[in-house]
mmCIF file of C-alpha atoms and ligand atoms in Angstrom:
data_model
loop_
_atom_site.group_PDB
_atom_site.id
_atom_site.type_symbol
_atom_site.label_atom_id
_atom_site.label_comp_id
_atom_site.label_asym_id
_atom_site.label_seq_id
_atom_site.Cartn_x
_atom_site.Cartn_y
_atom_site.Cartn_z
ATOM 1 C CA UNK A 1 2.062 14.369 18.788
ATOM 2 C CA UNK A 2 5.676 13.209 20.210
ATOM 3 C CA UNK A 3 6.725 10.729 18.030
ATOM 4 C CA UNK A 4 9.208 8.171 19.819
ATOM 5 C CA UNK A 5 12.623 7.138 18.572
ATOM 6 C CA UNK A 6 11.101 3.630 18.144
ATOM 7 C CA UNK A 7 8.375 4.821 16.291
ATOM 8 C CA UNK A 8 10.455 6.309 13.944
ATOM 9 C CA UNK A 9 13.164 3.831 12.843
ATOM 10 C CA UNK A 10 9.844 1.872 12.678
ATOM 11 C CA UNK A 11 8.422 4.084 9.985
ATOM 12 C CA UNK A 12 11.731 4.036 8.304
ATOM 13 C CA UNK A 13 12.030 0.314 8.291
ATOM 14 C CA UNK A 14 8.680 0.064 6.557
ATOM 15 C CA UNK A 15 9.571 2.323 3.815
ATOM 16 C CA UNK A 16 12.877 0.471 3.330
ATOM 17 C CA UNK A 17 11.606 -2.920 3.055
ATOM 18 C CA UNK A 18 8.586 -2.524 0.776
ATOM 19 C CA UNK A 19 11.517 -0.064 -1.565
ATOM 20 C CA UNK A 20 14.225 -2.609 -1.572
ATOM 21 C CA UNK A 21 11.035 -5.894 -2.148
ATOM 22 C CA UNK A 22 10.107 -3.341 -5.042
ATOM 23 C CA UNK A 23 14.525 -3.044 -6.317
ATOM 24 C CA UNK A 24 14.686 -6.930 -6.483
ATOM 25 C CA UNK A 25 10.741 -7.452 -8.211
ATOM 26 C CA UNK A 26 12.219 -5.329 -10.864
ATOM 27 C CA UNK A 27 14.791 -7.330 -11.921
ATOM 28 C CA UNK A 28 13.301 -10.632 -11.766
ATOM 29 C CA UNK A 29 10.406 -9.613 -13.648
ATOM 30 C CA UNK A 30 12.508 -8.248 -16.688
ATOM 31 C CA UNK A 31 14.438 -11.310 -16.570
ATOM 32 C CA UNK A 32 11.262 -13.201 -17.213
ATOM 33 C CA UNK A 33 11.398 -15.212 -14.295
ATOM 34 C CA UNK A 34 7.216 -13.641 -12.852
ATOM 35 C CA UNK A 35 4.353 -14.214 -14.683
ATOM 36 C CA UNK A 36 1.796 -11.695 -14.879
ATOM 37 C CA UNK A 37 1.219 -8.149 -15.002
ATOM 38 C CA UNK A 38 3.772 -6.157 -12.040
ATOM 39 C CA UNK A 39 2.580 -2.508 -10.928
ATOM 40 C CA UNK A 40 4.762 -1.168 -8.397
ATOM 41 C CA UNK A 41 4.119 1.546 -5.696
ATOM 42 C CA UNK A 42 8.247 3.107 -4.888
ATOM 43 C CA UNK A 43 7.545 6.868 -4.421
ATOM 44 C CA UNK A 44 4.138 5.863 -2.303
ATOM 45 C CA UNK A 45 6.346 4.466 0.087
ATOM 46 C CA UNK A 46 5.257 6.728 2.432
ATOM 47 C CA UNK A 47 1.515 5.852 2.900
ATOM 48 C CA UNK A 48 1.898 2.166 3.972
ATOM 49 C CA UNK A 49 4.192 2.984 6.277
ATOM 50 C CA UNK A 50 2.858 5.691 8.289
ATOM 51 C CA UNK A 51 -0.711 3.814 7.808
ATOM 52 C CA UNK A 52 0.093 0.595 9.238
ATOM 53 C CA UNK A 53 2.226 1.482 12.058
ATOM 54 C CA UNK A 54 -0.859 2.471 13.357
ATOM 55 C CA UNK A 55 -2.576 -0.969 13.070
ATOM 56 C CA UNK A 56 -2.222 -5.315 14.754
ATOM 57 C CA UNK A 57 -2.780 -7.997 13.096
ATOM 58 C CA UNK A 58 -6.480 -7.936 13.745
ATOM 59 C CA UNK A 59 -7.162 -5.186 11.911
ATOM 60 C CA UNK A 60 -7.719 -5.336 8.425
ATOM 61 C CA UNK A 61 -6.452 -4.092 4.985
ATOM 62 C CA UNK A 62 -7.847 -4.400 1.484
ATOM 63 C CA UNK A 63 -5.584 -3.036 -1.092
ATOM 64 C CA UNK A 64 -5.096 -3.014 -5.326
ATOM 65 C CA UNK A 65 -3.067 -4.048 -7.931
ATOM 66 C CA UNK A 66 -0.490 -1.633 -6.512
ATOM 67 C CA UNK A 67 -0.530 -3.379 -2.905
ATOM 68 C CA UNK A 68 3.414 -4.834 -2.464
ATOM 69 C CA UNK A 69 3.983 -1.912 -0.266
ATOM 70 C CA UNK A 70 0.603 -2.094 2.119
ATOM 71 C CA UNK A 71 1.488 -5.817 2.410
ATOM 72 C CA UNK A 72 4.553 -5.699 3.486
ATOM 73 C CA UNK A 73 4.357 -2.360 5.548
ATOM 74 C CA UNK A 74 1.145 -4.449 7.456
ATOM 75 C CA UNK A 75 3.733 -7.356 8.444
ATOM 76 C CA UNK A 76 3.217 -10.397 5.900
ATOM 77 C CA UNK A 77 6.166 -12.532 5.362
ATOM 78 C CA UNK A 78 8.531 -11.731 2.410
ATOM 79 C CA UNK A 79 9.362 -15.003 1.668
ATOM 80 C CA UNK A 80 6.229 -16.492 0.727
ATOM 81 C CA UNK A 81 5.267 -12.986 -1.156
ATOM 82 C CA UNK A 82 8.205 -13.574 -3.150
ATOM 83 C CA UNK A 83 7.405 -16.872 -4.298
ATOM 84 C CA UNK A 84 3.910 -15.907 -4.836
ATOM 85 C CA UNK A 85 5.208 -13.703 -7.280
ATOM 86 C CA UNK A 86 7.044 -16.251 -8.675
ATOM 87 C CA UNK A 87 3.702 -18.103 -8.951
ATOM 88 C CA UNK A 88 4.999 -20.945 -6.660
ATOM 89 C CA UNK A 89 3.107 -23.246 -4.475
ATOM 90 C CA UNK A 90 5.067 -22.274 -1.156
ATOM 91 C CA UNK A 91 3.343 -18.586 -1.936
ATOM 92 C CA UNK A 92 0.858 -16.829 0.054
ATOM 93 C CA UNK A 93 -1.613 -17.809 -1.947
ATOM 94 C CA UNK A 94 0.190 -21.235 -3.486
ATOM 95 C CA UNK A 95 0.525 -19.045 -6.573
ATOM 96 C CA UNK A 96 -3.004 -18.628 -7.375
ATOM 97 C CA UNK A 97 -3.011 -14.904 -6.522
ATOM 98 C CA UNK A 98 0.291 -13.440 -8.174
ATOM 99 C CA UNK A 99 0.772 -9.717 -7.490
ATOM 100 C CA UNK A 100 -2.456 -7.990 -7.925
ATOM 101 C CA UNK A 101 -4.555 -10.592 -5.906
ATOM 102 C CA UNK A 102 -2.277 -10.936 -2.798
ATOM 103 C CA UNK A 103 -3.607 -12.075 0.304
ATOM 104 C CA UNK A 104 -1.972 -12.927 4.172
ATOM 105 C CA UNK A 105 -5.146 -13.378 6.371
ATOM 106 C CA UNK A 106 -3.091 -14.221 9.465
ATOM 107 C CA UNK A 107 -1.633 -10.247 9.434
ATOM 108 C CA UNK A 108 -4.625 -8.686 8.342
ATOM 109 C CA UNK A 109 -4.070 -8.446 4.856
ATOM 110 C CA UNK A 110 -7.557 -9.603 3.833
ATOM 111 C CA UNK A 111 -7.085 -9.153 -0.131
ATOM 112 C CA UNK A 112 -5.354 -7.009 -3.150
ATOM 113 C CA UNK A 113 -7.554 -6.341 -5.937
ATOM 114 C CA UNK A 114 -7.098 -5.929 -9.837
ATOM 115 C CA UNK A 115 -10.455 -4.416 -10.384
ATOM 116 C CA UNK A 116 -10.607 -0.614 -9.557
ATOM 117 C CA UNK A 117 -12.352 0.448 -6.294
ATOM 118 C CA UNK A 118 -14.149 -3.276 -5.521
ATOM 119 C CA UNK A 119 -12.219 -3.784 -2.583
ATOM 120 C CA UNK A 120 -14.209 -1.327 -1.084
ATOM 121 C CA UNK A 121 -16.930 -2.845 -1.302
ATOM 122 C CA UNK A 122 -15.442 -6.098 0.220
ATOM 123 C CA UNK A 123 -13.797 -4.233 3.098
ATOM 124 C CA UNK A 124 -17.455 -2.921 4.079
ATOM 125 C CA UNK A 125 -17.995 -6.979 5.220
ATOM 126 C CA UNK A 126 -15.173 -6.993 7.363
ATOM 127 C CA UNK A 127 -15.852 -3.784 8.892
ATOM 128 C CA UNK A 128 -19.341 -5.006 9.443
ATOM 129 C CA UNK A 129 -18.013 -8.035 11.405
ATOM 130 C CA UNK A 130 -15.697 -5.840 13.307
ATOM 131 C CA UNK A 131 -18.487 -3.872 14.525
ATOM 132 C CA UNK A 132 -20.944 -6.487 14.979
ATOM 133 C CA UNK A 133 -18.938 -8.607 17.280
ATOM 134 C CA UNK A 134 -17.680 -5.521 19.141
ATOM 135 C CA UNK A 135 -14.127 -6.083 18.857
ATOM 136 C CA UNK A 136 -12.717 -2.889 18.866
ATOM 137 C CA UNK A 137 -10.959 -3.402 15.700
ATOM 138 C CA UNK A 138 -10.755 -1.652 12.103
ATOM 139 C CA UNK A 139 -10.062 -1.788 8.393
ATOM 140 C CA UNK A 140 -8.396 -0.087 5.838
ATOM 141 C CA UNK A 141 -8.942 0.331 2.247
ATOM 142 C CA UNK A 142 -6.232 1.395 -0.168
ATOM 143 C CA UNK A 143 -6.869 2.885 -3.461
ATOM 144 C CA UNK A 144 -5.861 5.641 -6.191
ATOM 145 C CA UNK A 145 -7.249 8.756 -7.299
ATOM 146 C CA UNK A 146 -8.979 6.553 -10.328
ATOM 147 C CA UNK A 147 -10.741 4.725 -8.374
ATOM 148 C CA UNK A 148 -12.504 7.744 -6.449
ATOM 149 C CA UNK A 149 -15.045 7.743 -9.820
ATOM 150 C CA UNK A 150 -16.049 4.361 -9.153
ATOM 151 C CA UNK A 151 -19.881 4.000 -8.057
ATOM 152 C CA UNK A 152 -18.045 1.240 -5.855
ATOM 153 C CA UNK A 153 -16.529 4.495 -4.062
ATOM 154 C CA UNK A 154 -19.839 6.348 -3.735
ATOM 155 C CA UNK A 155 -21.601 3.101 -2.413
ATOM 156 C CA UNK A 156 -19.206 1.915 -0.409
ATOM 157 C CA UNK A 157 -18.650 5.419 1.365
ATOM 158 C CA UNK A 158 -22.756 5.572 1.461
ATOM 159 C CA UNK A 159 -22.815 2.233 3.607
ATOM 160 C CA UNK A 160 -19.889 2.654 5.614
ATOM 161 C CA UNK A 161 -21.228 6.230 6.660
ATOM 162 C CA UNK A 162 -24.833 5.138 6.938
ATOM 163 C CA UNK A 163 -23.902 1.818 9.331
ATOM 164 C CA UNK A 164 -21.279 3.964 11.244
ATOM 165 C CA UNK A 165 -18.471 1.617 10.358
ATOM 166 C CA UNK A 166 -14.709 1.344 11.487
ATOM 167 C CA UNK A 167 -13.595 1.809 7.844
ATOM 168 C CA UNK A 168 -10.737 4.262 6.890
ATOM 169 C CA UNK A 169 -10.768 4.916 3.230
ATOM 170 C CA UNK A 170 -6.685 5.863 2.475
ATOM 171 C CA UNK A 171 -6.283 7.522 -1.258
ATOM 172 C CA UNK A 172 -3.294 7.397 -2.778
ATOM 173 C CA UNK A 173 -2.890 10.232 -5.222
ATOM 174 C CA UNK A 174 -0.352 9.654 -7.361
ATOM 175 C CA UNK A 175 -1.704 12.178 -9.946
ATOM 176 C CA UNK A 176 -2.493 9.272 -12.876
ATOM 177 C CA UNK A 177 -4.934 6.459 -13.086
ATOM 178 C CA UNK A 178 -3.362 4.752 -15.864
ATOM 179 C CA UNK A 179 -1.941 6.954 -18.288
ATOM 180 C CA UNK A 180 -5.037 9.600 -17.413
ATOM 181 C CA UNK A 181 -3.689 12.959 -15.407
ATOM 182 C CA UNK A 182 -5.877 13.524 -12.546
ATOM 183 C CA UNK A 183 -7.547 16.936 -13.752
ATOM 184 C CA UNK A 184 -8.994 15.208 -16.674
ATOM 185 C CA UNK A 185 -10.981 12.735 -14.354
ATOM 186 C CA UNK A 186 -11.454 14.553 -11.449
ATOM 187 C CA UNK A 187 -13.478 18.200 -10.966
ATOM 188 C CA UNK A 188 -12.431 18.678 -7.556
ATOM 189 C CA UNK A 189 -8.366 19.747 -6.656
ATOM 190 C CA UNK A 190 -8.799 17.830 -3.418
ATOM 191 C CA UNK A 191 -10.541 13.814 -3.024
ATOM 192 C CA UNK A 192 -11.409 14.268 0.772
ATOM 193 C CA UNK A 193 -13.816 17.023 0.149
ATOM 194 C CA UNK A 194 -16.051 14.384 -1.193
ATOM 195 C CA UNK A 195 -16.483 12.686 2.442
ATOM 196 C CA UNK A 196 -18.632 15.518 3.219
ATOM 197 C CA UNK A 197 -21.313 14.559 0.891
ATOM 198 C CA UNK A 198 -21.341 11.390 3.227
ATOM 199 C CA UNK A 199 -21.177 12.954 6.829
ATOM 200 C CA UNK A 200 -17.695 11.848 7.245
ATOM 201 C CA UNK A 201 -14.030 13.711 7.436
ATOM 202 C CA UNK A 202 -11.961 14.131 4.380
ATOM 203 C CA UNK A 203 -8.332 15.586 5.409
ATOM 204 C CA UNK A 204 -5.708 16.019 2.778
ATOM 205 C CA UNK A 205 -2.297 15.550 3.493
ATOM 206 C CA UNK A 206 1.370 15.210 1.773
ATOM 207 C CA UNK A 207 1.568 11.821 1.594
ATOM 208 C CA UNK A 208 5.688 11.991 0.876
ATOM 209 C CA UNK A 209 6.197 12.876 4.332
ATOM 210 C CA UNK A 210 5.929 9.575 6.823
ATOM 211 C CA UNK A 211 5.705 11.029 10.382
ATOM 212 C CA UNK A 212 2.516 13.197 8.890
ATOM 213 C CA UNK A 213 0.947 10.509 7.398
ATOM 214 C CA UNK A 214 1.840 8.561 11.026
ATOM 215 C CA UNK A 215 -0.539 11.172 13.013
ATOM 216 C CA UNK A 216 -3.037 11.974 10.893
ATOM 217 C CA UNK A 217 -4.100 8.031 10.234
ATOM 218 C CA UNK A 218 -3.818 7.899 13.905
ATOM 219 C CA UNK A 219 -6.568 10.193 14.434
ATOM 220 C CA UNK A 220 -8.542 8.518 11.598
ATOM 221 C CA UNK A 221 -8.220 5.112 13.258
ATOM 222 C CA UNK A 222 -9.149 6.591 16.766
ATOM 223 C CA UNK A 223 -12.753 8.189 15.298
ATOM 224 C CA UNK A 224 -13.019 4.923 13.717
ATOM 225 C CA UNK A 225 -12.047 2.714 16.765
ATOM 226 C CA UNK A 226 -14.815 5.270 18.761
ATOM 227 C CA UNK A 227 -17.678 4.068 16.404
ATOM 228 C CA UNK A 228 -17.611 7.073 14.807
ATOM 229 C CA UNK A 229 -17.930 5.567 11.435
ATOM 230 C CA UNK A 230 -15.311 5.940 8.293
ATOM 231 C CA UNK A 231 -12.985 8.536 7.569
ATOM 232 C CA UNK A 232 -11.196 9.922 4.473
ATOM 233 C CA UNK A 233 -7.218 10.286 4.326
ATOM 234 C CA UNK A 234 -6.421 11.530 0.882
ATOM 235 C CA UNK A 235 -2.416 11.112 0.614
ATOM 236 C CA UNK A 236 -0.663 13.149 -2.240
ATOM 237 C CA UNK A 237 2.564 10.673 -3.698
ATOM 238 C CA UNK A 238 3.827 9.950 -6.991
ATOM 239 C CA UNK A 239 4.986 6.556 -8.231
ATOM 240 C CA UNK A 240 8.278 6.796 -9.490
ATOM 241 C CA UNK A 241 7.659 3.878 -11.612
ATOM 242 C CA UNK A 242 5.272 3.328 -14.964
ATOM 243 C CA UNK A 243 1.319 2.199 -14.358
ATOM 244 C CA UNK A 244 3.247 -0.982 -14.743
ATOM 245 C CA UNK A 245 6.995 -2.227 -15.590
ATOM 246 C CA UNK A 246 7.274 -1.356 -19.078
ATOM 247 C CA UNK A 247 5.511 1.333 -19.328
ATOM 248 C CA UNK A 248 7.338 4.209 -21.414
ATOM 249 C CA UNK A 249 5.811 7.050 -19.466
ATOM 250 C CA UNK A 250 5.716 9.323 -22.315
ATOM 251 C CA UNK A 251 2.169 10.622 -20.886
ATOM 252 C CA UNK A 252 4.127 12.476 -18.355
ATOM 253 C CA UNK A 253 5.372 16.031 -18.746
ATOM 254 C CA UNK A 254 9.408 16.541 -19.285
ATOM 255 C CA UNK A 255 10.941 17.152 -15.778
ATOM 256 C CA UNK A 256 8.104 16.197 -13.802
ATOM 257 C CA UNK A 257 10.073 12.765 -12.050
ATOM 258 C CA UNK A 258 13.110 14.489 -11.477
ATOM 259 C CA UNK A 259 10.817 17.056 -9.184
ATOM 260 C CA UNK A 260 9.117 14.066 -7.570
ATOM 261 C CA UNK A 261 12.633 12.226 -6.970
ATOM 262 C CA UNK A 262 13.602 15.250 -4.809
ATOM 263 C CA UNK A 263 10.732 14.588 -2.528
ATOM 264 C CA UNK A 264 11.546 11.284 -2.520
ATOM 265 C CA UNK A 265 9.605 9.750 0.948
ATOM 266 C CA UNK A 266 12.942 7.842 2.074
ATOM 267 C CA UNK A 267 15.282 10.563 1.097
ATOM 268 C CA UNK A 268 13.687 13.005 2.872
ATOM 269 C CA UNK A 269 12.661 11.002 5.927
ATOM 270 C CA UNK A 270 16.807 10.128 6.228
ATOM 271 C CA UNK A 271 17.843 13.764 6.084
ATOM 272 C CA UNK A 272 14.968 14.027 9.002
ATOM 273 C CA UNK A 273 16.639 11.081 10.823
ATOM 274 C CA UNK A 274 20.093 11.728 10.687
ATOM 275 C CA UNK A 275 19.101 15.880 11.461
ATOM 276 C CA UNK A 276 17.325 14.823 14.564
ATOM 277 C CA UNK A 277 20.051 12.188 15.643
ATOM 278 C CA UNK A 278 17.986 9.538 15.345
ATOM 279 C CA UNK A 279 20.165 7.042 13.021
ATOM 280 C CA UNK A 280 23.612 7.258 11.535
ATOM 281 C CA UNK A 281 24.563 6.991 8.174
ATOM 282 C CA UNK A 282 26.075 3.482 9.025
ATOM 283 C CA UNK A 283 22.507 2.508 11.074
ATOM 284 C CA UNK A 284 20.822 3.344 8.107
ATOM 285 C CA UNK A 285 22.591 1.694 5.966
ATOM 286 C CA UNK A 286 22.235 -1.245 8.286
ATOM 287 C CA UNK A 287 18.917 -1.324 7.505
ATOM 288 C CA UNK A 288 19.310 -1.037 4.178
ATOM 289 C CA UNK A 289 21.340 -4.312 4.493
ATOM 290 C CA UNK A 290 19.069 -6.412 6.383
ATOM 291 C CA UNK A 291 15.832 -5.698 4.200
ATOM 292 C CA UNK A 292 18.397 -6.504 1.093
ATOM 293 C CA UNK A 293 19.612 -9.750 2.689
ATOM 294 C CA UNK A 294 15.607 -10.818 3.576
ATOM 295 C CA UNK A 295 15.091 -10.140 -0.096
ATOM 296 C CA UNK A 296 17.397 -11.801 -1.852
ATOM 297 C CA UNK A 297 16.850 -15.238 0.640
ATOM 298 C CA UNK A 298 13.167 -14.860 -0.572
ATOM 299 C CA UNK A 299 14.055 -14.739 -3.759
ATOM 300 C CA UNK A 300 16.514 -17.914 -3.511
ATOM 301 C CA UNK A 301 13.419 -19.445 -1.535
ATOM 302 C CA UNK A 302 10.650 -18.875 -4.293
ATOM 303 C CA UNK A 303 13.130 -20.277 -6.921
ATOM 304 C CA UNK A 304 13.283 -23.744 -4.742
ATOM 305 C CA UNK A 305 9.708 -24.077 -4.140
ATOM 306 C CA UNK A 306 7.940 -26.098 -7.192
ATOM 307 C CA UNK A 307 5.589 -25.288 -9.232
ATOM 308 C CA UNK A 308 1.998 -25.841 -8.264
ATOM 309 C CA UNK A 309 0.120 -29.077 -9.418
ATOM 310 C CA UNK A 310 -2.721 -29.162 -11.566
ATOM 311 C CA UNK A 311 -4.510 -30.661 -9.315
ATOM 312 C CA UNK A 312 -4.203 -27.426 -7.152
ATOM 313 C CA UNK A 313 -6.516 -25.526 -8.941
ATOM 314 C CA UNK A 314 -9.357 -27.910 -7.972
ATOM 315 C CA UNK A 315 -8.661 -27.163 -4.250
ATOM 316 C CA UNK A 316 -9.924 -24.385 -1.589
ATOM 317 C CA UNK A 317 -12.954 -23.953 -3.527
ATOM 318 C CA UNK A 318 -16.107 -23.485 -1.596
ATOM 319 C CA UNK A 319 -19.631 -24.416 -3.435
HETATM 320 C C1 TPP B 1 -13.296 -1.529 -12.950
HETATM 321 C C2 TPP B 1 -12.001 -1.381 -13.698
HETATM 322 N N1 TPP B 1 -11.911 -0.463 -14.693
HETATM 323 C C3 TPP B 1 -10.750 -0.291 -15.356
HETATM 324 C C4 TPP B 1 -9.653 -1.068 -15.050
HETATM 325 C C5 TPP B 1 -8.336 -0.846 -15.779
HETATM 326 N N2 TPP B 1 -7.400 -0.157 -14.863
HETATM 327 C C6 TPP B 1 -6.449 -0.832 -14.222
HETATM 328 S S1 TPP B 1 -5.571 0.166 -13.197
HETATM 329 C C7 TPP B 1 -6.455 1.512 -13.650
HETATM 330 C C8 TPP B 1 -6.137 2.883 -13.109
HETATM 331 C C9 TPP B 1 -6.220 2.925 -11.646
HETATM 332 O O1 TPP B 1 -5.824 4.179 -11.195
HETATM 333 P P1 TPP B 1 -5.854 4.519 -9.672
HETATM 334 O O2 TPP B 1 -7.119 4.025 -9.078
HETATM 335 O O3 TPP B 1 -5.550 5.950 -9.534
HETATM 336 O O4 TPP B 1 -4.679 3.620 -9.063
HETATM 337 P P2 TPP B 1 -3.127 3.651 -9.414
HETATM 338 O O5 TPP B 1 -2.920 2.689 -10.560
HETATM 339 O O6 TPP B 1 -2.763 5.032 -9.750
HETATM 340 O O7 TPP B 1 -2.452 3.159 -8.182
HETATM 341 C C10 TPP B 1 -7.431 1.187 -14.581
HETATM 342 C C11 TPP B 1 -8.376 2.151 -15.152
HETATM 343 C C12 TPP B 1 -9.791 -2.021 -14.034
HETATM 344 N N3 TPP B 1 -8.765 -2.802 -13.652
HETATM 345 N N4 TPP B 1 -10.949 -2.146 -13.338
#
C-alpha cells in the first residue's frame, strides 16, 4: 500500500496531539487540579493513530480507562475533554464522566470504560445497528492484553462472529494488566491466535510502528465493511507511563523503559519522516507547536468553565 504524503503528516499529527494532551494531563493532575483516577496511554501512541485514520465520524469506537489517545486520535474536541477532566460542566460529558468514562457521540466516540473488557460487549449493540440498518459503517473496540481473559472477550467475540458483525476488536499489548506481566496471565505468546477459535482473523503486528498499524486496520475495516464479520488486530506497545500516575513501577524489570523509549512510536515515525522528505525539522516542530498551543487554551478553557450544579446530577437520566 502507497501511503500518501497527506496520509502521513496525518498519522503524525495524531500521535502528536494525543502525546502533548497526555504532557499537559500530567501536570495538572499532580498539581491537584483533576479529580479522579488518570491512566495514560504515551508509548501506545501508535495504535489510535494508525486505527482511526482509517475511520468518519459514523463509525464507532468504544475504548477503556486508557482511552485519551483513541479519543482524540478519532477527532473529539480538546477543549471540552480537557474540562471534562477537570470535572467541569462545559465537558464532554458536563463532568459526569471524568477520564475513564469519556464519551463524544457526535465523532463516534460512543464510550470509555473503567471496567475491563465490558465495552465489548456494548460495542456488539452498535455494530448490530450498523448492520441492521445497512449503513455500511463499523466499530471499534479498544482494549489491553488483561482484558483478553475476560468471558466479556470470549462472548463478545462469540456474537460478533456468530451475527457476522462489522466489529474490529484492536488489542493493545502493552505487556502488563496492572502490575501483572503478560506471561503470568496469558498461555499463548500471541492474542490474535485466539480469533481462530471464533472463525475470524487474528494478525499480530508491532504496534510502535504507525504506517503498519495504518494498513493492516485498513484491511480489517474493509473485511468488516464487506460483512465479513469481526476481525482481530493485536498491536504490541508499551506505555511509558505507570498503570496510573503515581504508580512507582517497581514491577518492571531494570532497563526495560529505556529499551521501549528507543522504539518510541513518534521518535521513530520522525526519523521515517524527515528520511523520506516528508517534514522538516522546523514542520515538525510546527506541529509540535500547534497541538501545544490547542492544549494549553483547553486547559485555560476548563479552568473558566464552573463547576457543575447539584442539580445536574438529576438530569439526562432515562427511566
Ligand atoms: C472487571 C474488572 N476487573 C478488574 C479491574 C481492575 N483493573 C483495572 S485496570 C486493570 C488491568 C487492565 O489491563 P489491560 O486490559 O491489559 O489494560 P491496560 O491497563 O494495560 O491498558 C484491572 C485488572 C477492573 N477495572 N474491572
Amino acid at each position: 500500500m502507497k501511503i500518501s504524503k497527506d496520509v502521513k503528516i496525518d498519522l503524525y499529527t495524531r500521535m502528536v496531539r494525543q502525546r502533548i494532551f497526555e504532557d499537559e494531563t500530567t501536570v495538572n493532575f499532580a498539581s491537584g487540579e483533576m479529580p479522579g483516577f488518570l491512566h495514560l496511554s504515551q508509548g501506545e501512541d501508535a495504535v489510535p493513530a494508525g486505527v482511526c485514520a482509517n475511520l468518519s465520524n459514523e463509525d464507532a469506537i468504544y475504548t477503556t480507562h486508557r482511552g485519551h489517545g483513541c479519543i482524540i486520535a478519532k477527532g473529539a474536541e480538546i477543549k471540552p475533554m480537557m474540562a471534562e477532566l477537570f470535572g467541569r460542566i462545559d465537558g464532554c460529558c458536563k463532568g459526569r464522566a471524568g477520564s475513564m468514562h469519556f464519551a463524544d457521540v457526535k465523532t463516534g466516540c460512543m464510550g470509555s470504560n473503567g471496567i475491563v473488557g465490558e465495552g465489548m460487549r456494548i460495542a456488539l449493540g452498535t455494530a448490530f445497528a450498523q448492520k441492521y440498518n445497512k449503513t455500511n459503517n463499523i466499530t471499534v473496540v479498544f482494549f489491553g492484553e488483561g482484558a483478553t481473559g475476560t468471558g466479556a472477550f470470549h462472548e463478545s467475540f462469540n456474537m460478533a462472529a456468530t451475527l457476522k458483525l462489522p466489529l474490529v476488536f484492536v488489542c493493545n499489548i502493552n505487556l502488563y494488566a496492572q502490575m501483572t506481566p503478560k506471561s503470568v496471565h496469558i498461555a499463548v505468546e500471541d492474542v490474535a491466535v485466539r480469533a481462530a477459535g471464533y472463525g475470524a482473523p487474528g494478525v499480530t503486528i508491532d504496534g510502535n510502528d504507525v504506517e503498519k498499524v495504518y494498513e493492516e486496520f485498513a484491511k480489517a475495516a474493509k473485511h468488516a465493511r464487506a460483512g465479513k464479520g469481526p476481525y482481530l488486530l493485536e498491536c504490541k506497545t508499551y506505555r511509558h507511563h505507570g498503570h496510573f500516575e503515581g504508580d512507582p513501577c517497581n514491577y518492571r524489570p531494570e532497563g526495560e523503559l529505556e529499551e521501549w523509549m528507543k522504539k518510541d512510536p513518534i521518535v521513530l515515525y520522525e526519523k521515517k519522516l524527515k528520511k523520506e522528505a516528508v517534514l522538516t525539522d522546523k514542520e515538525m516542530q510546527a506541529i509540535k507547536d500547534t497541538a501545544r498551543k490547542e492544549v494549553i487554551d483547553a486547559v485555560a478553557f476548563a479552568r473558566a468553565s464552573a463547576m457543575p450544579e447539584v442539580e445536574e446530577l438529576y438530569k439526562d437520566i432515562l427511566a
